[in-house]
PDB file of C-alpha atoms in Angstrom:
ATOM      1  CA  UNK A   1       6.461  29.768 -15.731  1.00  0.00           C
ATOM      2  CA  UNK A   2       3.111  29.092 -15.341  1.00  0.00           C
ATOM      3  CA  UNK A   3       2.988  25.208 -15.926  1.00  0.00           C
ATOM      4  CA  UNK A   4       5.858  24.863 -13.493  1.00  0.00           C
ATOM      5  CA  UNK A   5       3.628  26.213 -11.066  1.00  0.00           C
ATOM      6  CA  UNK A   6       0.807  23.954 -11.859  1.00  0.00           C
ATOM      7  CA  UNK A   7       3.636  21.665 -12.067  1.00  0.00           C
ATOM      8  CA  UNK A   8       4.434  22.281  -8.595  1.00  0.00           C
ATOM      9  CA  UNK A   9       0.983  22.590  -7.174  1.00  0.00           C
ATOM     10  CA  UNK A  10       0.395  19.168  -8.998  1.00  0.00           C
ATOM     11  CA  UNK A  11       3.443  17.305  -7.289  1.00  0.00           C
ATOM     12  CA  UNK A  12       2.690  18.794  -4.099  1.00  0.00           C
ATOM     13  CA  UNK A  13      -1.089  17.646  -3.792  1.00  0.00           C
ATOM     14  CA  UNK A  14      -0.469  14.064  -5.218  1.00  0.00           C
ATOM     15  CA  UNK A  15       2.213  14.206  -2.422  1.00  0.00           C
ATOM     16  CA  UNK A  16      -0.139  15.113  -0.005  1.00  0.00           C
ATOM     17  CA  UNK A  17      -2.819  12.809  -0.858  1.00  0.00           C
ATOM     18  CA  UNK A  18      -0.546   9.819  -0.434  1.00  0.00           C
ATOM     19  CA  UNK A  19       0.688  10.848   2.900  1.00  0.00           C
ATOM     20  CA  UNK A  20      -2.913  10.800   3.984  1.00  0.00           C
ATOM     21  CA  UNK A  21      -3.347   7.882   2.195  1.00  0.00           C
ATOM     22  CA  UNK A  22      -0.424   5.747   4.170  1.00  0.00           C
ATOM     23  CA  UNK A  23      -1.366   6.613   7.238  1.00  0.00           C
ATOM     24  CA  UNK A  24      -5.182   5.881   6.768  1.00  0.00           C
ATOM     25  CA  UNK A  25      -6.861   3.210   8.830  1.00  0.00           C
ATOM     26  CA  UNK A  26      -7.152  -0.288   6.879  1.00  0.00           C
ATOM     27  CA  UNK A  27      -9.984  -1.324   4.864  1.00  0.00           C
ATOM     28  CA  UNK A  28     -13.049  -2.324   7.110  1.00  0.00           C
ATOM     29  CA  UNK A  29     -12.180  -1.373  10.278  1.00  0.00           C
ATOM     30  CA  UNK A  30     -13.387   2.000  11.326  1.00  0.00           C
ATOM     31  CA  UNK A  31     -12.495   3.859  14.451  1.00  0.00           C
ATOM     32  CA  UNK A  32     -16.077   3.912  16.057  1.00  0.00           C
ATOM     33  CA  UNK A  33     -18.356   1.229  15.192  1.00  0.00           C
ATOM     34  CA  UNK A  34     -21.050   1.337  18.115  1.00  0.00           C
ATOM     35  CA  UNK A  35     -23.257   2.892  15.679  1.00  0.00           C
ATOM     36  CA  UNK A  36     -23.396   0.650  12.578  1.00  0.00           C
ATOM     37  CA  UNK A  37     -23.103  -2.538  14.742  1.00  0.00           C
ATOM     38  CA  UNK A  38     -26.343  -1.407  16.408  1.00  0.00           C
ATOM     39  CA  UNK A  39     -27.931  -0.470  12.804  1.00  0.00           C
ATOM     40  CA  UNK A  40     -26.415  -3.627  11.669  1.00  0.00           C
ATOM     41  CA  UNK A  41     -28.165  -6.077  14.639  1.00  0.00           C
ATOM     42  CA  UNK A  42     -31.509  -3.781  15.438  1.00  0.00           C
ATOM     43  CA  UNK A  43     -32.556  -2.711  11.448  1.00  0.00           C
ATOM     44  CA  UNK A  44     -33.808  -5.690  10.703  1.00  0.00           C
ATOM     45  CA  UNK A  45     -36.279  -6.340  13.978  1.00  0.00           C
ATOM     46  CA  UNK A  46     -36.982  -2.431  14.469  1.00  0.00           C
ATOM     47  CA  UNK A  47     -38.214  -1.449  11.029  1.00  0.00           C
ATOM     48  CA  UNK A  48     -38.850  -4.488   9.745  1.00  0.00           C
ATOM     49  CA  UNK A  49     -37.286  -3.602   6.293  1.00  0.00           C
ATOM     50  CA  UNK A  50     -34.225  -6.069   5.129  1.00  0.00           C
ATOM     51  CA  UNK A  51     -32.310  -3.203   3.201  1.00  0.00           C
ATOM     52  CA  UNK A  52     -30.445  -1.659   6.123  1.00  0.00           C
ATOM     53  CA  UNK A  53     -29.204   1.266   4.073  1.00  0.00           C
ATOM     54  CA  UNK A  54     -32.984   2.549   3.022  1.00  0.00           C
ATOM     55  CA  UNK A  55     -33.882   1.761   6.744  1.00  0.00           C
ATOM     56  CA  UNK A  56     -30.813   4.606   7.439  1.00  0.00           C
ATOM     57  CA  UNK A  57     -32.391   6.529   4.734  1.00  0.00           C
ATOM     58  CA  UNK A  58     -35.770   6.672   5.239  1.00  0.00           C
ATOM     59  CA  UNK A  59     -36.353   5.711   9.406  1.00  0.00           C
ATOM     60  CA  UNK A  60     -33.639   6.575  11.426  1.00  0.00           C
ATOM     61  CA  UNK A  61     -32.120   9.681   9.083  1.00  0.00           C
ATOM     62  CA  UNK A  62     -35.344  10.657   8.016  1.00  0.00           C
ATOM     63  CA  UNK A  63     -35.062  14.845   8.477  1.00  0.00           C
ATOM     64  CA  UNK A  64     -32.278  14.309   5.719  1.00  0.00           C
ATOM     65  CA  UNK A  65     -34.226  12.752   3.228  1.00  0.00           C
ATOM     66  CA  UNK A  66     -36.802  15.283   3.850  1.00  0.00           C
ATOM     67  CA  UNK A  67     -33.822  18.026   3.212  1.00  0.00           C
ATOM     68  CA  UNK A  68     -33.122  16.160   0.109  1.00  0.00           C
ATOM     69  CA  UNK A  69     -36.530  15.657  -1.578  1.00  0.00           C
ATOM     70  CA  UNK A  70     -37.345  19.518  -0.607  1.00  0.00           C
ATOM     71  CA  UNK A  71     -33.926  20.404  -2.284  1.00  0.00           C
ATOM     72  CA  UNK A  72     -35.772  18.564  -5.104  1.00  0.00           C
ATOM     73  CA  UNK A  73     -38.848  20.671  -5.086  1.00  0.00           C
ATOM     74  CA  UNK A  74     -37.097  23.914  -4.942  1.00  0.00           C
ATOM     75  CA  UNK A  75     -34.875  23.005  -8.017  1.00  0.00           C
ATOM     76  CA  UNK A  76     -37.762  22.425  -9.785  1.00  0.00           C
ATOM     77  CA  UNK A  77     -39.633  25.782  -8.730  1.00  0.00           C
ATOM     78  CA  UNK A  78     -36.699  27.507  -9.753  1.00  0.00           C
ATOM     79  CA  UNK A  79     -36.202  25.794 -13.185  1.00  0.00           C
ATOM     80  CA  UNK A  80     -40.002  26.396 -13.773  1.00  0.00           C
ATOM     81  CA  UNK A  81     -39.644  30.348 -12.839  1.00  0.00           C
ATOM     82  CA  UNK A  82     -36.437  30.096 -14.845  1.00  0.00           C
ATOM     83  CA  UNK A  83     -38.429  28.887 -18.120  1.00  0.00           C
ATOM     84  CA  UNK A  84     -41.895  30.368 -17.315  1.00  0.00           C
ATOM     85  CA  UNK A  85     -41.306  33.600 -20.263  1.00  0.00           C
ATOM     86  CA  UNK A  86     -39.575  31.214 -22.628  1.00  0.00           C
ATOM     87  CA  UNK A  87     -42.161  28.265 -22.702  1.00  0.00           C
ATOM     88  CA  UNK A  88     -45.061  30.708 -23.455  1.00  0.00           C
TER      89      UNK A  88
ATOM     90  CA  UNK B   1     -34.464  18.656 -30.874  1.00  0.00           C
ATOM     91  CA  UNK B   2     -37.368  19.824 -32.771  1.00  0.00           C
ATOM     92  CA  UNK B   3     -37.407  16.425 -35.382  1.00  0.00           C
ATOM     93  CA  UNK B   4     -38.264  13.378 -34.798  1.00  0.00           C
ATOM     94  CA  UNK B   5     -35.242  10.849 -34.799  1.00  0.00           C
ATOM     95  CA  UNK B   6     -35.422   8.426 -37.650  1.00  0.00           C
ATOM     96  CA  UNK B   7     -37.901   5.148 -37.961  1.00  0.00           C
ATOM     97  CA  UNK B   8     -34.816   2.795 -36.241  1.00  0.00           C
ATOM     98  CA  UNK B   9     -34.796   5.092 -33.388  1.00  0.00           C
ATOM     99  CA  UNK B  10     -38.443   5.190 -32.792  1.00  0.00           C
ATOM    100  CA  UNK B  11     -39.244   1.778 -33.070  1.00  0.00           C
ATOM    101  CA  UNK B  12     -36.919   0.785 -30.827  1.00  0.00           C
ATOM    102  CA  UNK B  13     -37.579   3.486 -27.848  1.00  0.00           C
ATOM    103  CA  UNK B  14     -41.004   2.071 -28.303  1.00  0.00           C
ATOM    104  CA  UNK B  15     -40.042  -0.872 -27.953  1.00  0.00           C
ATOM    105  CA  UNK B  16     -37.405   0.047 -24.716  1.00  0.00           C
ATOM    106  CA  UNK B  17     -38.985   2.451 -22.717  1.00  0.00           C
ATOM    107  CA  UNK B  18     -41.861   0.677 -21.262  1.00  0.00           C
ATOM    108  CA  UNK B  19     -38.866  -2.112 -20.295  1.00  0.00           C
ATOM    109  CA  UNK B  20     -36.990   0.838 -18.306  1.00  0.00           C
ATOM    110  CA  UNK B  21     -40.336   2.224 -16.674  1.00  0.00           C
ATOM    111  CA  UNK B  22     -41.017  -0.987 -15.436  1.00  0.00           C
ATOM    112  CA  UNK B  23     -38.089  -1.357 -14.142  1.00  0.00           C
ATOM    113  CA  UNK B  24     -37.754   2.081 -12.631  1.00  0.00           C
ATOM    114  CA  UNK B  25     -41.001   1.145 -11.007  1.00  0.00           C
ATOM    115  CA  UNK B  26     -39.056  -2.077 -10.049  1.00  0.00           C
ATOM    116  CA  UNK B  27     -36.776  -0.551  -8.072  1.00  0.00           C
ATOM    117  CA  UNK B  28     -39.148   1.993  -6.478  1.00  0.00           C
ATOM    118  CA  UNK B  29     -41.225  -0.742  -4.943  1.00  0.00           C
ATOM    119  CA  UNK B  30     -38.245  -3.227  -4.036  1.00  0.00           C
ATOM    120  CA  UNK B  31     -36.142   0.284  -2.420  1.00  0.00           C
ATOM    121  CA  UNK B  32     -36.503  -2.174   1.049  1.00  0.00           C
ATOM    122  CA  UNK B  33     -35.772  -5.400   0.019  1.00  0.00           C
ATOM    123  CA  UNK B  34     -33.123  -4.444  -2.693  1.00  0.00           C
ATOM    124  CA  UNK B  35     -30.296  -2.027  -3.731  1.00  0.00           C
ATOM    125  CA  UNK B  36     -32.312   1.098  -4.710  1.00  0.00           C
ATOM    126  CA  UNK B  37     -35.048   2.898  -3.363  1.00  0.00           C
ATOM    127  CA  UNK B  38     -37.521   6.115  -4.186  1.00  0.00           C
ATOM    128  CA  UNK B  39     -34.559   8.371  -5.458  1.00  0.00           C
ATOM    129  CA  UNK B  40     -32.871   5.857  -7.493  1.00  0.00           C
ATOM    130  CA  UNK B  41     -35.977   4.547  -9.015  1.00  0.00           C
ATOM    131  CA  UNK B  42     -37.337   7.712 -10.192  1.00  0.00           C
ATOM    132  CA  UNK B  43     -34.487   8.570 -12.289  1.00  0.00           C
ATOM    133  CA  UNK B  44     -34.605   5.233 -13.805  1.00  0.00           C
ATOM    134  CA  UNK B  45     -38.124   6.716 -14.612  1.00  0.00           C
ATOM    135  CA  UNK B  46     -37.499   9.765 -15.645  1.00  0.00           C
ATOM    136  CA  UNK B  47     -34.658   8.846 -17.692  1.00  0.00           C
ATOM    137  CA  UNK B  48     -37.637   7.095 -19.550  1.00  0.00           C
ATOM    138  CA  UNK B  49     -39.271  10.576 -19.873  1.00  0.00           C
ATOM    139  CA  UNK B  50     -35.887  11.948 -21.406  1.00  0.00           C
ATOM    140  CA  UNK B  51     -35.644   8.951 -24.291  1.00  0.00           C
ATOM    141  CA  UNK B  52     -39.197  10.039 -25.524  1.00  0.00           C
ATOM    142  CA  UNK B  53     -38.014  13.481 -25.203  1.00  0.00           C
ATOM    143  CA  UNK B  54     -34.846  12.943 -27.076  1.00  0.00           C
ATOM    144  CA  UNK B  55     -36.656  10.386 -29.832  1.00  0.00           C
ATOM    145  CA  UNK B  56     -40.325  12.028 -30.165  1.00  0.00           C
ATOM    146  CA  UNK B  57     -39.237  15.667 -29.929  1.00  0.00           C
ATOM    147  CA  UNK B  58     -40.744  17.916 -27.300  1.00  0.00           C
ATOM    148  CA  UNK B  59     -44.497  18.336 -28.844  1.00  0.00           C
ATOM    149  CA  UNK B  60     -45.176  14.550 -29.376  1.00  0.00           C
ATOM    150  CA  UNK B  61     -43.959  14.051 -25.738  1.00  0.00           C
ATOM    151  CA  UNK B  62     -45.682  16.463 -24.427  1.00  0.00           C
ATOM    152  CA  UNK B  63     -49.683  15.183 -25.932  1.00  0.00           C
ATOM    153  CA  UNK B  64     -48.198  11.384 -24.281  1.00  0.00           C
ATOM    154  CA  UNK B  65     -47.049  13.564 -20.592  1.00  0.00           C
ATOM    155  CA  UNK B  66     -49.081  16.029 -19.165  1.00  0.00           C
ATOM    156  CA  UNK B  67     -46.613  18.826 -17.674  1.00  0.00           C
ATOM    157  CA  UNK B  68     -49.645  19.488 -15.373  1.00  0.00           C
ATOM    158  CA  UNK B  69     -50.088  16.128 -14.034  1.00  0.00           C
ATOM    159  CA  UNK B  70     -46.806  15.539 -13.275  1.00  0.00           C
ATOM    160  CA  UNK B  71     -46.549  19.108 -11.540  1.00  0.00           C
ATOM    161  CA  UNK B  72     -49.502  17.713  -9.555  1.00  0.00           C
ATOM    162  CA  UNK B  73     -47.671  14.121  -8.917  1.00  0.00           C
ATOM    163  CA  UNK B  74     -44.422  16.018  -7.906  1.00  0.00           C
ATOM    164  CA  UNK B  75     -46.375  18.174  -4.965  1.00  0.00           C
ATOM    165  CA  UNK B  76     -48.739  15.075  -4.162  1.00  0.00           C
ATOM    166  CA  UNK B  77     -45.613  12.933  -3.353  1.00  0.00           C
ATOM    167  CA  UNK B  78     -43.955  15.272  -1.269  1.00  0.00           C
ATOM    168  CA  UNK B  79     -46.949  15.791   0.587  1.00  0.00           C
ATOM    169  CA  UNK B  80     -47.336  12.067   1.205  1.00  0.00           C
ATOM    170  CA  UNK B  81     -44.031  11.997   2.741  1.00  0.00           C
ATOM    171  CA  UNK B  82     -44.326  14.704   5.005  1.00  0.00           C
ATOM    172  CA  UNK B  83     -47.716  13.439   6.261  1.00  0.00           C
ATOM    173  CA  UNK B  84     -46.137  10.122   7.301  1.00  0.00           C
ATOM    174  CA  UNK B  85     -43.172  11.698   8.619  1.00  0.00           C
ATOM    175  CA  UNK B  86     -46.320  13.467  11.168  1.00  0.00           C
ATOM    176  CA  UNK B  87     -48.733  10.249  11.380  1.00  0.00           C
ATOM    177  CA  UNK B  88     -45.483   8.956  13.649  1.00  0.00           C
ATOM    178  CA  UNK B  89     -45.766  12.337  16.266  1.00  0.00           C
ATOM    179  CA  UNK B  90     -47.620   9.768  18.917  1.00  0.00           C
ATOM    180  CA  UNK B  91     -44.177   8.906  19.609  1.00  0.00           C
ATOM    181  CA  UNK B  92     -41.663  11.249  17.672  1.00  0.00           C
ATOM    182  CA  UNK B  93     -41.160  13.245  14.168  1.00  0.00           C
ATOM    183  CA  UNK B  94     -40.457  10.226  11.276  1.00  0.00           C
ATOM    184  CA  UNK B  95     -41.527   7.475  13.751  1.00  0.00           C
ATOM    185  CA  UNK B  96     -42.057   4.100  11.683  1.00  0.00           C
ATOM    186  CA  UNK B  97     -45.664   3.541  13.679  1.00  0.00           C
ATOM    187  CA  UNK B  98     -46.537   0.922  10.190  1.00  0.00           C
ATOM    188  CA  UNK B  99     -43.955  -1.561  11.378  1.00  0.00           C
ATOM    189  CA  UNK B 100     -44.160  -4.652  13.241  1.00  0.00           C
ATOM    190  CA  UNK B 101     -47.919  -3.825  13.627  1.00  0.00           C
ATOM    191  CA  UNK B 102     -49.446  -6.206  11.363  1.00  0.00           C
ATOM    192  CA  UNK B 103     -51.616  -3.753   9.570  1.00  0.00           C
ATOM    193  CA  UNK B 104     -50.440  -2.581   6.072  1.00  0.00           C
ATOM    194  CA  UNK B 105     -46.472  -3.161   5.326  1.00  0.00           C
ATOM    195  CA  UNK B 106     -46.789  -4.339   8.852  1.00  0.00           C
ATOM    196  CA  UNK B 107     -45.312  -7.958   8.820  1.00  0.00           C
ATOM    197  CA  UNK B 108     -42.135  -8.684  10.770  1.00  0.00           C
ATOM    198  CA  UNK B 109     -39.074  -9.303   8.577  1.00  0.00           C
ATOM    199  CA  UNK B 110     -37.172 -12.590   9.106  1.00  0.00           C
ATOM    200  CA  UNK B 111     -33.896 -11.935  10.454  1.00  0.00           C
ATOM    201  CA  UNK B 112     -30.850 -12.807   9.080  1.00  0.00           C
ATOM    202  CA  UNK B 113     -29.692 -13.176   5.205  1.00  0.00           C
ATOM    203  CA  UNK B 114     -33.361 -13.926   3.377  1.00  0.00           C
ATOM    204  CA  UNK B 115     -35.184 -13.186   0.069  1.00  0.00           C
ATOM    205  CA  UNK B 116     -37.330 -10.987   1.978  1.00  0.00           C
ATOM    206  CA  UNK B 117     -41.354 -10.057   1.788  1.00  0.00           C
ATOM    207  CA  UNK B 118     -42.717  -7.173   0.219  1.00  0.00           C
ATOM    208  CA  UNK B 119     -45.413  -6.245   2.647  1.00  0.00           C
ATOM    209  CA  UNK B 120     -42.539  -5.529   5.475  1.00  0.00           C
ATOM    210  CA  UNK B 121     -40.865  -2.249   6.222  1.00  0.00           C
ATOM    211  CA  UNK B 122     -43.664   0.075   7.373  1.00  0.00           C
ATOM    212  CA  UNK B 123     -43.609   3.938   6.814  1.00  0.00           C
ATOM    213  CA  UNK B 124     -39.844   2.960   5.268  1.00  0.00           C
ATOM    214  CA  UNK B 125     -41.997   1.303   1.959  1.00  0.00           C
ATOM    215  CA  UNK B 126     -44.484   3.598   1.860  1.00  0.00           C
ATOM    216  CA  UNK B 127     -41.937   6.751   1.663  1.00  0.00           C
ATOM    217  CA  UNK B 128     -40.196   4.910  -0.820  1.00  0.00           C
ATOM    218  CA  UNK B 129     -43.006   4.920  -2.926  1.00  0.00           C
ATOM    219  CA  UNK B 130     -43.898   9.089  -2.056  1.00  0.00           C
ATOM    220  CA  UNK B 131     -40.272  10.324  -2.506  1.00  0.00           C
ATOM    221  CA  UNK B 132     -40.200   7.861  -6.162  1.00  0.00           C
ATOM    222  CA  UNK B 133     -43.313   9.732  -7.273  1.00  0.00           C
ATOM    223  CA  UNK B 134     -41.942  12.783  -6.307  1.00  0.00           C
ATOM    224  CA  UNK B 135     -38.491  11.725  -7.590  1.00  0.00           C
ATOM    225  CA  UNK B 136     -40.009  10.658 -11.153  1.00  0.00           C
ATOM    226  CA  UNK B 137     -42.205  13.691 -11.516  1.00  0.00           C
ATOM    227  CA  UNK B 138     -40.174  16.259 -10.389  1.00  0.00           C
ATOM    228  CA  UNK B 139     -37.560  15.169 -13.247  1.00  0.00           C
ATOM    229  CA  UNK B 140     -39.660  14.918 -15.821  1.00  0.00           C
ATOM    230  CA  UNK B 141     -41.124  18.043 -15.293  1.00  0.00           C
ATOM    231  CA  UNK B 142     -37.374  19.483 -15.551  1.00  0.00           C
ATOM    232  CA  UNK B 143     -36.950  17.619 -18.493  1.00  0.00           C
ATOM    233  CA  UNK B 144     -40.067  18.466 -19.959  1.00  0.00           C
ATOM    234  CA  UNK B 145     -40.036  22.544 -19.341  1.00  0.00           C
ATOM    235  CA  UNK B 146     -35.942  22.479 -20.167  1.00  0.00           C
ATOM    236  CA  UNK B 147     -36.839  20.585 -24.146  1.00  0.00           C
ATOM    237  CA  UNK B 148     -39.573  23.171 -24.022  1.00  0.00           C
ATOM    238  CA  UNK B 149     -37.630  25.934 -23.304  1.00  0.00           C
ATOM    239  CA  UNK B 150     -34.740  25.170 -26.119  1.00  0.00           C
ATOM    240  CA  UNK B 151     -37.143  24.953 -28.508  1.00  0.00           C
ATOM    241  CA  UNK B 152     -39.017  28.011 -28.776  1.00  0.00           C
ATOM    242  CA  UNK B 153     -35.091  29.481 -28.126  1.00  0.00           C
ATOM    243  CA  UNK B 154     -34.305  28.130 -31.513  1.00  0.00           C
ATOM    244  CA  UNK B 155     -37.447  28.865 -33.041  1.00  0.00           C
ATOM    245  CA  UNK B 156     -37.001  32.507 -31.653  1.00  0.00           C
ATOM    246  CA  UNK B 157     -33.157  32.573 -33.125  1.00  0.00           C
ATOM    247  CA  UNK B 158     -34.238  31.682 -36.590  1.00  0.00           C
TER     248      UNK B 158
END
C-alpha cells in the first residue's frame, strides 16, 4: 500500500516535470534579455573588470553579496557559541 | 581524529597543501579576470585548513593556525568590504569609485575577448580580496572549533 503510493506520487511528479519540461523555452534564448545584453556590452567599460559574472557579483548586485558574506559571519558566531562549553 | 595519519599521509599533505593554498590564493586574486572569485577561493583555502586538520590532528594544527588570528582575519575582511561598499556614497551605496580612475586597480580594461590585466576592476578586485579573507577565515575557524569540539567529546566519552 504504501509503495504504490510513493509509486504513484513518483509517476505523477516525473510526469509533471516533463510537461514543464516540453513546453520550456529553447536553450539560449530567454524571454527578456534587455538586462544581460546591457551587462553583456557595458561590464566591461563600466567596471573595468573582464569577468562579467564577478562584475554582477560584486558591482552591480553588491547588497547580495553583502547578505551572503554576513550570512557567513553569523554561521560562524553561531558555530562558535555552539562549541564555546565543549572546546574549554 | 585525535592521531596523526600515518608517515605516507603526512609527507604528502606537506608536500600538497602549500600547492592548494597557492592556488586558493590564485583564484582569490584572478576572481576578475577568471572563473572564481573571493567565495570560491577561500574554500579552496580553507579546504587547505581541513587536510592539516584531517592529517595533523586538531592540536598540531592548531600551534601551525591561530584560532585567534583567523577570528581577527574573518571580522577584518568583512569590515573591509563594508567600508568600500561606503567609500562609493559620493555617488551611491557599492559605487565602484576605483574604476576607470587610474589610481589603484584603476586601469581601463580592453574590450572585447582579451587575457586581461590585473590592476583593472576597481572596488570589484579589492572586494574580492576582503570577502576571500573573510571567506578563508571564517571556514577555518569552523573547521578549526568543529575538530576541537569532537575531540574533547571523545575524550569526555571515554
Amino acid at each position: 500500500m504504501k509503495k504504490s503510493v510513493f509509486g504513484f506520487a513518483f509517476l505523477f511528479f516525473v510526469a509533471f516535470l516533463l510537461l514543464s519540461a516540453f513546453g520550456m523555452r529553447p536553450f539560449g534564448e530567454p524571454s527578456f534579455s534587455e538586462m544581460d545584453d546591457y551587462y553583456i556590452e557595458n561590464a566591461q567599460a563600466e567596471t573595468g573588470a573582464n569577468n562579467v559574472v564577478t562584475t554582477i557579483v560584486f558591482d552591480y548586485r553588491g547588497f547580495d553579496t553583502l547578505g551572503e558574506a554576513t550570512v557567513l559571519f553569523t554561521a560562524v558566531v553561531g558555530i562558535v557559541a555552539l562549541f564555546r562549553e565543549v572546546a574549554k | 581524529m585525535k592521531e596523526e595519519m600515518s608517515r605516507i599521509v603526512r609527507t604528502m599533505t606537506t608536500l600538497i597543501y602549500v600547492f592548494i593554498m597557492v592556488y586558493g590564493f590564485y583564484v582569490i586574486a584572478h576572481g576578475h579576470l577568471t572563473p572564481g572569485g573571493g567565495f570560491q577561493g577561500g574554500s579552496v583555502v580553507a579546504s587547505a585548513f581541513a587536510l592539516l586538520v584531517v592529517t595533523y590532528g586538531n592540536q598540531k594544527t592548531q600551534d601551525f593556525l591561530q584560532k585567534d588570528l583567523l577570528s581577527l582575519l574573518e571580522s577584518t575582511g568583512l569590515v573591509i568590504f563594508i567600508c568600500f561598499a561606503f567609500f562609493g556614497l559620493g555617488a551611491t551605496f557599492f559605487y565602484n569609485f576605483l574604476s576607470n580612475s587610474g589610481s589603484l586597480f584603476g586601469s581601463s580594461a580592453t574590450i572585447g575577448v582579451n587575457p586581461g590585466n590585473l590592476n583593472t576592476g576597481g572596488t570589484v578586485t579589492a572586494m574580492n580580496i576582503a570577502v576571500g579573507i573573510e571567506v578563508l577565515a571564517a571556514l577555518g575557524v569552523i573547521v578549526l572549533t568543529m575538530s576541537q569540539a569532537s575531540e574533547t567529546i571523545e575524550k569526555k566519552e571515554k
